[in-house]
Coordinates of C-alpha atoms and ligand atoms in Angstrom, one line a residue:
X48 CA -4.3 -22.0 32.2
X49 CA -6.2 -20.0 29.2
X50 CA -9.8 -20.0 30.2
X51 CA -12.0 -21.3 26.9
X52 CA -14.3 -18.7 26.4
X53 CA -17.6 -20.4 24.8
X54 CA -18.0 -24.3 25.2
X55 CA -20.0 -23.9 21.7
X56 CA -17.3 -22.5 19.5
X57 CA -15.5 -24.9 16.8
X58 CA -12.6 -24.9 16.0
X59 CA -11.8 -24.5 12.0
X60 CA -10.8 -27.6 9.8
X61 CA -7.6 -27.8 8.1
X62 CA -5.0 -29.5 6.3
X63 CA -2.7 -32.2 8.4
X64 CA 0.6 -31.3 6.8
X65 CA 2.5 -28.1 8.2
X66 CA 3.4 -25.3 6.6
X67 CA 5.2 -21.6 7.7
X68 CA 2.5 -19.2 6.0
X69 CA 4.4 -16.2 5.0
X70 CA 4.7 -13.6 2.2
X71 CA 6.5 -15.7 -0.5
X72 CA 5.7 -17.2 -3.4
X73 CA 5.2 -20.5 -2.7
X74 CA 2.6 -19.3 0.3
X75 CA 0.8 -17.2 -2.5
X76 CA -0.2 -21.0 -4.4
X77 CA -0.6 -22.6 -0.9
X78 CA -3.3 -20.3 0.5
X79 CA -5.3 -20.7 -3.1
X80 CA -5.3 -24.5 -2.5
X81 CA -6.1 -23.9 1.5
X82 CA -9.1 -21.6 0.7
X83 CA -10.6 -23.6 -2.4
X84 CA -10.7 -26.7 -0.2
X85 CA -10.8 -26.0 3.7
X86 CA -13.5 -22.6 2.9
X87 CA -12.9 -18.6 4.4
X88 CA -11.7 -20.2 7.9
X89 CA -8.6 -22.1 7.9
X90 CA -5.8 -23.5 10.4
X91 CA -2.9 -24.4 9.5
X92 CA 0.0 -26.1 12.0
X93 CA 2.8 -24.0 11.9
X94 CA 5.8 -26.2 11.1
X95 CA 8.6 -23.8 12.8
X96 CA 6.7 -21.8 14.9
X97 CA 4.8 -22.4 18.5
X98 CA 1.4 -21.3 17.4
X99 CA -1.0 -22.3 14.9
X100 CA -1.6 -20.3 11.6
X101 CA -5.6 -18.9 10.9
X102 CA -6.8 -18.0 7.3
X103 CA -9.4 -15.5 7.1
X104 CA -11.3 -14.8 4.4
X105 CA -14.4 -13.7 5.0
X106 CA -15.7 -10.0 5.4
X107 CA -17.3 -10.7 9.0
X108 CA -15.0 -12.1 10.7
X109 CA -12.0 -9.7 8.8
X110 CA -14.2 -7.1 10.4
X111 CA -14.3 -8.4 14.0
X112 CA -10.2 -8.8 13.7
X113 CA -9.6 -4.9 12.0
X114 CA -12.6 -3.3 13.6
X115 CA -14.6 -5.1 16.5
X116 CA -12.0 -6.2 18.6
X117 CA -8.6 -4.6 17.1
X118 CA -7.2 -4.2 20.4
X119 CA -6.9 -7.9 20.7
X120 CA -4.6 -8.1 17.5
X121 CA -0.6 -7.3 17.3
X122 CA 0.9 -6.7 14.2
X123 CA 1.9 -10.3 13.4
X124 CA 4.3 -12.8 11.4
X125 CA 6.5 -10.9 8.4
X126 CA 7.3 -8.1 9.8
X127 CA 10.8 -9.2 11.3
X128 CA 12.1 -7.9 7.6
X129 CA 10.8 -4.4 7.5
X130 CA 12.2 -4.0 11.1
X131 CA 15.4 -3.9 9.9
X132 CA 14.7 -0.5 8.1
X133 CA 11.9 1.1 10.6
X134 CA 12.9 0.6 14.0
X135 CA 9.2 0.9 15.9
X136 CA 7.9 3.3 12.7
X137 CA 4.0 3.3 13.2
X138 CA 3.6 0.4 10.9
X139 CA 5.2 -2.3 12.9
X140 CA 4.5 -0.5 16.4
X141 CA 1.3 -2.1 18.9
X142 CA 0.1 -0.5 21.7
X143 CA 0.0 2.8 23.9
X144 CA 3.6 3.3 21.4
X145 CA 1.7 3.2 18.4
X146 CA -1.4 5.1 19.7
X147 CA 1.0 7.8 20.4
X148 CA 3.5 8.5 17.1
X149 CA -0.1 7.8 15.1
X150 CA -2.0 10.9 16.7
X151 CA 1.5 12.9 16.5
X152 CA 1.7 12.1 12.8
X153 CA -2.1 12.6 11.8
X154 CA -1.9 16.1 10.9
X155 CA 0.3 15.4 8.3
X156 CA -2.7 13.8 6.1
X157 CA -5.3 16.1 7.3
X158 CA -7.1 17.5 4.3
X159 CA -5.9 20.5 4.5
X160 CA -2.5 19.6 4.1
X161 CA -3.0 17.3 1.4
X162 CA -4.6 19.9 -0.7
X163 CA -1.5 22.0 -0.1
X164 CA 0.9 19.2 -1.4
X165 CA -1.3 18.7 -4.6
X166 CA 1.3 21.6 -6.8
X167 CA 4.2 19.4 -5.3
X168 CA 2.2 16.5 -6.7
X169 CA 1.4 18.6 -10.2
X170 CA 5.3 19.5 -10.4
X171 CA 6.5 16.3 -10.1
X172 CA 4.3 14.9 -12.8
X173 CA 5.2 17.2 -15.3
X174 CA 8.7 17.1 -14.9
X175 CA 8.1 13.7 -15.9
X176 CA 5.6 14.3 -18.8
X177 CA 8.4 16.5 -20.1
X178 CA 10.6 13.4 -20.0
X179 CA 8.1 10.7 -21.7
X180 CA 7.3 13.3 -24.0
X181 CA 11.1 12.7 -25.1
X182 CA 10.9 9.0 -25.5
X183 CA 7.0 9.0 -26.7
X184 CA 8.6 11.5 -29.7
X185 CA 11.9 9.4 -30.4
X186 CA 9.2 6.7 -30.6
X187 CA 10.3 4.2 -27.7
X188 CA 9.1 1.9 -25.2
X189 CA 9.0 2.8 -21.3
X190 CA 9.3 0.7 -18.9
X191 CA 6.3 1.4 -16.5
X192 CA 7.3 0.2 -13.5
X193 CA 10.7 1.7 -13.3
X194 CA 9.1 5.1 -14.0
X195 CA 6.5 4.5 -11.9
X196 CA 8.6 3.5 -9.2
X197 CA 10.8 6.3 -9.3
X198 CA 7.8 8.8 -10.1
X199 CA 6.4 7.8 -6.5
X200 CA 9.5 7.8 -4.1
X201 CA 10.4 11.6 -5.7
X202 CA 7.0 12.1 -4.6
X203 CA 6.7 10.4 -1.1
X204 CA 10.8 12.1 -0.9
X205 CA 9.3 15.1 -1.6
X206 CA 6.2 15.3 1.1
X207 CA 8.7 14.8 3.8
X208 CA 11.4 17.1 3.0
X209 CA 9.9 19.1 -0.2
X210 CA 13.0 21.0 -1.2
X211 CA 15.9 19.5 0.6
X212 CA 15.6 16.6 -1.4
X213 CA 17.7 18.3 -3.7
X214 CA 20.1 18.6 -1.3
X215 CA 20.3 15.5 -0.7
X216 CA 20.7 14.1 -3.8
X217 CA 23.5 16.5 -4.5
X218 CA 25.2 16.0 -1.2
X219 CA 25.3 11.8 -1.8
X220 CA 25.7 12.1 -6.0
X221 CA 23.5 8.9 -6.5
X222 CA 20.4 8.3 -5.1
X223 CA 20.7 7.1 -1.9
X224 CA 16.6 5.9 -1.3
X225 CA 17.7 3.7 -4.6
X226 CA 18.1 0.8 -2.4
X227 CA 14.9 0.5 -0.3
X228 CA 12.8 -1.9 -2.7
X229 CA 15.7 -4.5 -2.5
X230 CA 15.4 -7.0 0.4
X231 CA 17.5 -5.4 3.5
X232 CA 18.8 -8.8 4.6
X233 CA 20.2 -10.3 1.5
X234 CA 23.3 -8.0 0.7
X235 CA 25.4 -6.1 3.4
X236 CA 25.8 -3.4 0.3
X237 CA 22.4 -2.4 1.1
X238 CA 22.8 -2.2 4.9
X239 CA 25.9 -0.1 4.2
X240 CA 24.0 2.0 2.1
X241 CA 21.4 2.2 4.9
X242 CA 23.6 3.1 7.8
X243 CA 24.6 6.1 5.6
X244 CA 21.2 7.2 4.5
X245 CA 20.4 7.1 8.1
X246 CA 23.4 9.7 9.0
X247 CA 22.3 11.8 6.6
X248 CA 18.3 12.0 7.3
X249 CA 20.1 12.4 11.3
X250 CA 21.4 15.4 10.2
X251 CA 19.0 16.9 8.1
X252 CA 16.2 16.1 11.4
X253 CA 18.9 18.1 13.8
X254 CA 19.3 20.6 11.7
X255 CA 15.0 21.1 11.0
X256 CA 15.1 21.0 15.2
X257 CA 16.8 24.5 14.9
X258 CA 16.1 26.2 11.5
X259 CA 13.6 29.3 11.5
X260 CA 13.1 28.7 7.6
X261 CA 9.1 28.0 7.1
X262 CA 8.5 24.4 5.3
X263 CA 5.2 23.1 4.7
X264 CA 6.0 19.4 4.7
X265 CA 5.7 15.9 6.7
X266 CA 8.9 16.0 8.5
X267 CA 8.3 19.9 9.6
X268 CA 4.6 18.4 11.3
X269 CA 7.0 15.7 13.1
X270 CA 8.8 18.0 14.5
X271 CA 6.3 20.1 15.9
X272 CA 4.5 17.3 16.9
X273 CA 3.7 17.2 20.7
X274 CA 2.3 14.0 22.5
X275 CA -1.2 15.4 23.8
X276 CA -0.6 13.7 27.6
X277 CA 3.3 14.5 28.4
X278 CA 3.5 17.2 26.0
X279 CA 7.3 15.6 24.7
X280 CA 8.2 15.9 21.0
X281 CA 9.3 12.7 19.2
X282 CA 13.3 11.8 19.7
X283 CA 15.9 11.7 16.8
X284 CA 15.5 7.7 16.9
X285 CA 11.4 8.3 16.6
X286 CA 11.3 10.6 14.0
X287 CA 13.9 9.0 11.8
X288 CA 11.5 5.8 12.3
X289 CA 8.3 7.5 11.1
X290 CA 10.4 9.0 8.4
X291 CA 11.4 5.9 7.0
X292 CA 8.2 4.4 7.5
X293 CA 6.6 6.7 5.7
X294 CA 9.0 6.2 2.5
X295 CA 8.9 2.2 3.0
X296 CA 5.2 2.3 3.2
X297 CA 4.1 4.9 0.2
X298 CA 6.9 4.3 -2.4
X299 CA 6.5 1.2 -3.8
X300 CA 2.9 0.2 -2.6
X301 CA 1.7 3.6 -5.1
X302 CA 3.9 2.6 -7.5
X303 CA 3.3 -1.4 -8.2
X304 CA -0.9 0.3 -8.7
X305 CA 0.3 3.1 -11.1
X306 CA 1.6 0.2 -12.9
X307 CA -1.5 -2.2 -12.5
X308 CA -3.5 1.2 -13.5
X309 CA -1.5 2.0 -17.3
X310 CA -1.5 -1.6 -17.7
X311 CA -5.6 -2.2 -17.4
X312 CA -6.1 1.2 -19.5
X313 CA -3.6 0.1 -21.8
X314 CA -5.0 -3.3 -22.3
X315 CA -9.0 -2.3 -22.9
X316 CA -9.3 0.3 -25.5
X317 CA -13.3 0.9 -23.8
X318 CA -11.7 2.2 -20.6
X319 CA -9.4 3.8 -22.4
X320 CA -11.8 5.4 -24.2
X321 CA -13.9 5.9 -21.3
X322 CA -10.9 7.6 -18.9
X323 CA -11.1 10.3 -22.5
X324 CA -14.3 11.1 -22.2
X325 CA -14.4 12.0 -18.7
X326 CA -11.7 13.9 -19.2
X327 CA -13.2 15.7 -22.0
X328 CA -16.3 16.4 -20.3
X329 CA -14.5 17.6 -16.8
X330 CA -12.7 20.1 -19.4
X331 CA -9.7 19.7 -17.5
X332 CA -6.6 20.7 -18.7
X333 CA -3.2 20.2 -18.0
X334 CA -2.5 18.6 -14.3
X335 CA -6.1 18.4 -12.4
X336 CA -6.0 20.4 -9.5
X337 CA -7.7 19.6 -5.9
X338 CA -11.4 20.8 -7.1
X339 CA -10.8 18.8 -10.0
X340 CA -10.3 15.1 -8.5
X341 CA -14.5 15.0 -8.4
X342 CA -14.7 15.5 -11.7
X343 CA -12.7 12.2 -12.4
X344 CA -14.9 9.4 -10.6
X345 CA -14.0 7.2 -13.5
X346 CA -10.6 7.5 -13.3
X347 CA -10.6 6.8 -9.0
X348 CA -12.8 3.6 -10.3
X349 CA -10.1 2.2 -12.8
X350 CA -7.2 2.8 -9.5
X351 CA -10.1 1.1 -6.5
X352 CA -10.5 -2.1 -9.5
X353 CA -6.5 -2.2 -9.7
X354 CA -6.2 -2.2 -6.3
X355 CA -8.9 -4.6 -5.9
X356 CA -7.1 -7.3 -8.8
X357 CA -4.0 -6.9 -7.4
X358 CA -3.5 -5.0 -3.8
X359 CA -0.1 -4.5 -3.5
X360 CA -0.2 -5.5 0.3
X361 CA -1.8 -8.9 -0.8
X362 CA -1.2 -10.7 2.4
X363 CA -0.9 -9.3 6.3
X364 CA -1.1 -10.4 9.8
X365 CA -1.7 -10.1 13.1
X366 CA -1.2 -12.0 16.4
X367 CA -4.0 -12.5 19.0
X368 CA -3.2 -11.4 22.6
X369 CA -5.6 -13.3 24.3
X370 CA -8.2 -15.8 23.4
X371 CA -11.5 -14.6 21.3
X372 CA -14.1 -16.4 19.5
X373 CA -14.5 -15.2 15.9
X374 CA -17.7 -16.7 14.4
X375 CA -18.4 -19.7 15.8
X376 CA -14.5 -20.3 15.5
X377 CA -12.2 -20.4 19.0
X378 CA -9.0 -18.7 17.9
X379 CA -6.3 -19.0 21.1
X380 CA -4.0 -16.7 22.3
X381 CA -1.0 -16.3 20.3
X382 CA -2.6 -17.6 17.3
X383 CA -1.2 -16.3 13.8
X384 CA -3.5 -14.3 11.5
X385 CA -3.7 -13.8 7.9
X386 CA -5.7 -12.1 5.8
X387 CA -5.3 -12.1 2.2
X388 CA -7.1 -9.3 0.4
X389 CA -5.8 -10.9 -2.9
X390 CA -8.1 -13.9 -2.2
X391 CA -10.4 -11.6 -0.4
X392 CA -11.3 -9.6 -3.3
X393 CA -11.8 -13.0 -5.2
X394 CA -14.3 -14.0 -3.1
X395 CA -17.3 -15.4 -5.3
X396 CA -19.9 -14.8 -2.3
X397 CA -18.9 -11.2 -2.3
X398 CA -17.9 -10.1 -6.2
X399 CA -19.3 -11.5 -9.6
X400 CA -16.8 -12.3 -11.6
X401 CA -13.3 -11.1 -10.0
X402 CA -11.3 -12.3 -12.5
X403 CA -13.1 -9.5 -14.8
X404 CA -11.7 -5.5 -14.6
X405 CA -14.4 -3.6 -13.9
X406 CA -13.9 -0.2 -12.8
X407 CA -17.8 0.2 -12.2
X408 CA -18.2 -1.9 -9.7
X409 CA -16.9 1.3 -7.7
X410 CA -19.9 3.7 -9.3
X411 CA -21.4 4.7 -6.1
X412 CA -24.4 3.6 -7.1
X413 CA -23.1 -0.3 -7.6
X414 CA -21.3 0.2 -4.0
X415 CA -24.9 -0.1 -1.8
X416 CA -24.8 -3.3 -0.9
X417 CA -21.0 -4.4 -1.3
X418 CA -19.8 -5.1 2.1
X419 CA -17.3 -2.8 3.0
X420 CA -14.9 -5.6 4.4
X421 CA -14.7 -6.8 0.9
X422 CA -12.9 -4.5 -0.2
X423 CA -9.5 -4.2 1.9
X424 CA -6.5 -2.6 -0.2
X425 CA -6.0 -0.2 2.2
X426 CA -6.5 -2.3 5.4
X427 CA -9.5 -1.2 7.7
X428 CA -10.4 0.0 11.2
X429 CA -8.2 2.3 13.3
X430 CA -4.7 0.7 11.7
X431 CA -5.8 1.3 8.0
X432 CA -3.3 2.6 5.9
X433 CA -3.1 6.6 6.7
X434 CA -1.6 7.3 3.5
X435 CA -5.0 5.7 1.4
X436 CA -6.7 9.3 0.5
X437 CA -3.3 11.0 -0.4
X438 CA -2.4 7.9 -2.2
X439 CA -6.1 8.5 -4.5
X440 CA -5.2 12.1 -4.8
X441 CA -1.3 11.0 -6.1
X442 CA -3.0 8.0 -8.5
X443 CA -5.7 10.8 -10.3
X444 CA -3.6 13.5 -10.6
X445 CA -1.0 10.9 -12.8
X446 CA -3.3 9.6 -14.4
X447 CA -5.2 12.5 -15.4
X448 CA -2.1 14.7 -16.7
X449 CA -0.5 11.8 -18.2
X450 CA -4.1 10.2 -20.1
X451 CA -3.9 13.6 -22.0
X452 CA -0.9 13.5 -23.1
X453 CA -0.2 10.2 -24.4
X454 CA -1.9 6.7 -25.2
X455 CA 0.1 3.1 -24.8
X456 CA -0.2 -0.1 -25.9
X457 CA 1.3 -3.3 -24.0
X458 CA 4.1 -4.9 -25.8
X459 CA 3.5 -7.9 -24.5
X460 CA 0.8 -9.3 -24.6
X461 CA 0.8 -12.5 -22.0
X462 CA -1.0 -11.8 -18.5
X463 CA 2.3 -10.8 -16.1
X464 CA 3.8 -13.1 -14.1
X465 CA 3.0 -12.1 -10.1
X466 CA 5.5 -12.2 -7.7
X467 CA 4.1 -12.6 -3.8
X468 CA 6.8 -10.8 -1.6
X469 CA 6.1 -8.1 1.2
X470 CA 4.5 -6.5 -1.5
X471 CA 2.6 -8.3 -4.9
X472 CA 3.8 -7.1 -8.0
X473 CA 4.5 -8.1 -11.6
X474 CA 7.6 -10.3 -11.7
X475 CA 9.1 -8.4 -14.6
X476 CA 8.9 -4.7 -15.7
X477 CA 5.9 -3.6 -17.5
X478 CA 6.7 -2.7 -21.0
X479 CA 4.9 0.1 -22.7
X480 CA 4.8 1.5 -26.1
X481 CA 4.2 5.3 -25.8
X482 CA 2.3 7.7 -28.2
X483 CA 1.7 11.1 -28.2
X484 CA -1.8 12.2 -28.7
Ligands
HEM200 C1 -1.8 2.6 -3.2 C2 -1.0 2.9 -2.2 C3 -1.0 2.2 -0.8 C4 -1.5 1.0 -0.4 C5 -2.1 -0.1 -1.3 C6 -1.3 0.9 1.0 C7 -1.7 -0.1 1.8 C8 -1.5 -0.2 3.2 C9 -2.0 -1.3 4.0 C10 -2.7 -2.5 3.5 C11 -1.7 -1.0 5.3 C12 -2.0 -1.8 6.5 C13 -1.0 -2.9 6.7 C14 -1.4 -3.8 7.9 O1 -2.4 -3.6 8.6 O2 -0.7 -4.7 8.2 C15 -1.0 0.3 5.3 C16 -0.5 0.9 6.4 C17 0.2 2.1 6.3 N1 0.4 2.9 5.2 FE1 -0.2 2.5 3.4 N2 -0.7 2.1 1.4 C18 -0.5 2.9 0.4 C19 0.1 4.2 0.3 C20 0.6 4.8 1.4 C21 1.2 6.1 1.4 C22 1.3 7.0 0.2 C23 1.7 6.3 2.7 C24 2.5 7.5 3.3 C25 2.9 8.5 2.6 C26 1.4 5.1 3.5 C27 1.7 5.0 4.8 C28 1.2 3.9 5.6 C29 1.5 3.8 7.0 C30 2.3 4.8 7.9 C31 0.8 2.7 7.5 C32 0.7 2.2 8.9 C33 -0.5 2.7 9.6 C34 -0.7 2.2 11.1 O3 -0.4 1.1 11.3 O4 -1.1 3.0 11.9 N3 0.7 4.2 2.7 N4 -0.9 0.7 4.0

């Protein structure tokens, strides 16, 4: 029998009716309702599943769940789908497991190395500057989030295996990473197309085991990597996981907010105007460089307010092991967590007016007294998202090459349409109309 831990602790109010909280569309409406009328702590009666569902929306008790007592908290409902692709990659792992492939796979975002991607970064992003330049001079539209999209998985493609990417894509004709933002268990094509992209990554892992070649990338720290207690290196099966993790995990979240980003600057002609004259002042030119990011505050401002409008990982959760008492709330074993930091960062107790872009809310001088479980794009506590300072560094260098080059305008003008799945993004592309400056 569980033993109740305080004979004091309440349990939260909540709605009668049942309802599977999960990342969909109709959930995104449901938790709106759920928060506006129940408050920041809310339980829901699963209707398909044993336990009961818990809302969380408050910085405190977010805190006590990411931070305080982390260790009580599995990696919850929704992940079943991303399974399918990542095996037990370090974002759906718990445990001594996940302990383990996370301190092997550290060093790859260590500063150091992230400074020595950044010309990867910078070639990548003229390459593509070279192509809008094309369709800003034959006067056309772009479609932001395709380029976007495929801007960030040459990149994230590119940190694993830098070069060999190329052989890749030669070796398969198309594009065989294409696939990966459609939903794994809808079409068998795509699990087809997995199984063969798996073969292939197999054999380009064997053959790194072996080579003498030098490559400064993430799949050359993999396999280096040595667990610090029995001293092993990760299998095949691991590193493929963390490989494929990585790609899942950095693609399409940095795209959807390099899309939110040129969408915001195109939209307000003053922050527009005021990504110029930072850019002007910081004298950079051409792609900013490592020592360069600091000069560009403004520009990290307008990427932490898109992320904090519309955080691409809008909803996650997590599954308590045993019982724990959060607040003055009694949350049982096995309960089901979510935390929303789409509502979160619409929280009126903790922002003035969300519903308002305003990069300088993230001036460090406006961030002294903003709770820092506010503010959760990038998760918190010892499972926050490792990719969250290469991810800034990807975000300024874009924006900072591409702001000089070229101005848009949206063609339409209508606030998108979101759609809530695994990740949040607009429900149709982003058009843009492109002008060279
Ligand atoms: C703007 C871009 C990004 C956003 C908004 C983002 C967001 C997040 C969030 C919210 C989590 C935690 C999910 C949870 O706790 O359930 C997470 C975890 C993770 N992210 Fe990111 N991410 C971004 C970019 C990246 C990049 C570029 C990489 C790698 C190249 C990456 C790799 C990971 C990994 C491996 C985890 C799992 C960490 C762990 O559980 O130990 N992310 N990310």
């Amino acid at each position: 029998m569980t033993k109740t831990l305080q004979s004091n602790a309440i349990r939260p109010a909540g709605p009668s009716e049942t309802y599977d909280i999960n990342t969909t569309d109709e959930s995104f409406a449901v938790l709106k309702n759920l928060f506006s009328e129940y408050g920041d702590f809310v339980r829901v009666k699963a209707k398909s599943r044993r336990d009961d569902s818990y809302l969380i929306n408050n910085p405190e008790h977010i805190k006590h769940i990411l931070l305080k007592n982390y260790q009580n908290y599995n990696k919850g409902v929704g992940f079943e789908r991303v399974k399918m692709l990542l095996g037990n990659g370090i974002i759906v792992s718990d445990g001594a497991f996940w302990r383990k492939q996370r301190r092997m796979i550290q060093p790859a975002f260590s500063k150091a190395m992230i400074e020595s991607q950044v010309e990867m970064v910078q070639q990548c992003n003229l390459a593509r500057m070279e192509k809008w330049m094309a369709l800003a001079e034959a006067g056309s539209e772009i479609d932001i989030s395709y380029e976007a999209s495929d801007l960030a998985l040459d990149i994230v493609l590119r940190l694993l295996f830098s070069d060999d990417v190329d052989t890749i894509l030669e070796q398969s004709g198309e594009n065989p990473f294409a696939f990966l933002t459609e939903d794994p268990t809808r079409d068998i094509q795509v699990v087809l197309k997995y199984r063969s992209l798996m073969s292939l990554l197999l054999k380009l892992i064997q053959a790194r085991r072996t080579t003498t070649k030098k490559y400064n990338d993430f799949v050359a720290v993999f396999v280096d990597a040595r667990d610090k207690e029995s001293g092993e290196a990760m299998t095949d099966k691991e590193l493929l996981d963390e490989v494929m993790t990585m790609i899942v995990a950095g693609h399409e979240t940095s795209a959807i907010t390099l899309t939110w980003v040129w969408y915001f600057i195109a939209k307000y002609p003053h922050i527009e105007q005021t990504v110029q004259d930072e850019l002007k002042k910081a004298a950079i030119n051409g792609a900013p460089g490592a020592a360069d990011l600091e000069k560009i505050p403004y520009i990290r401002q307008v990427t932490e307010e898109a992320l904090r409008m519309y955080p691409p990982v809008w909803l996650y959760s997590r599954k308590a092991i045993v019982e724990d008492k959060i607040g003055d709330y009694i949350i049982p074993a096995g309960a089901d967590i979510f935390i929303s930091p789409y509502y979160l960062h619409r929280n009126t107790d903790f922002w003035d007016e969300p519903e308002q872009f305003k990069p300088e809310r993230f001036a460090v001088q406006n961030q002294k007294d903003q709770h820092k479980f506010s503010y959760i794009p990038f998760s918190a506590g010892p499972r926050r998202c490792i990719g969250d300072h290469f991810a800034m560094v990807e975000m300024q260098i874009h924006v900072g090459l591409m702001a000089q080059a070229f101005r848009f305008e949206l063609v339409e003008k209508n606030t998108p349409e979101l759609e809530a799945s695994i990740n949040m993004r607009a429900k149709n592309p982003i058009m843009l109309k492109i002008i060279k400056r």
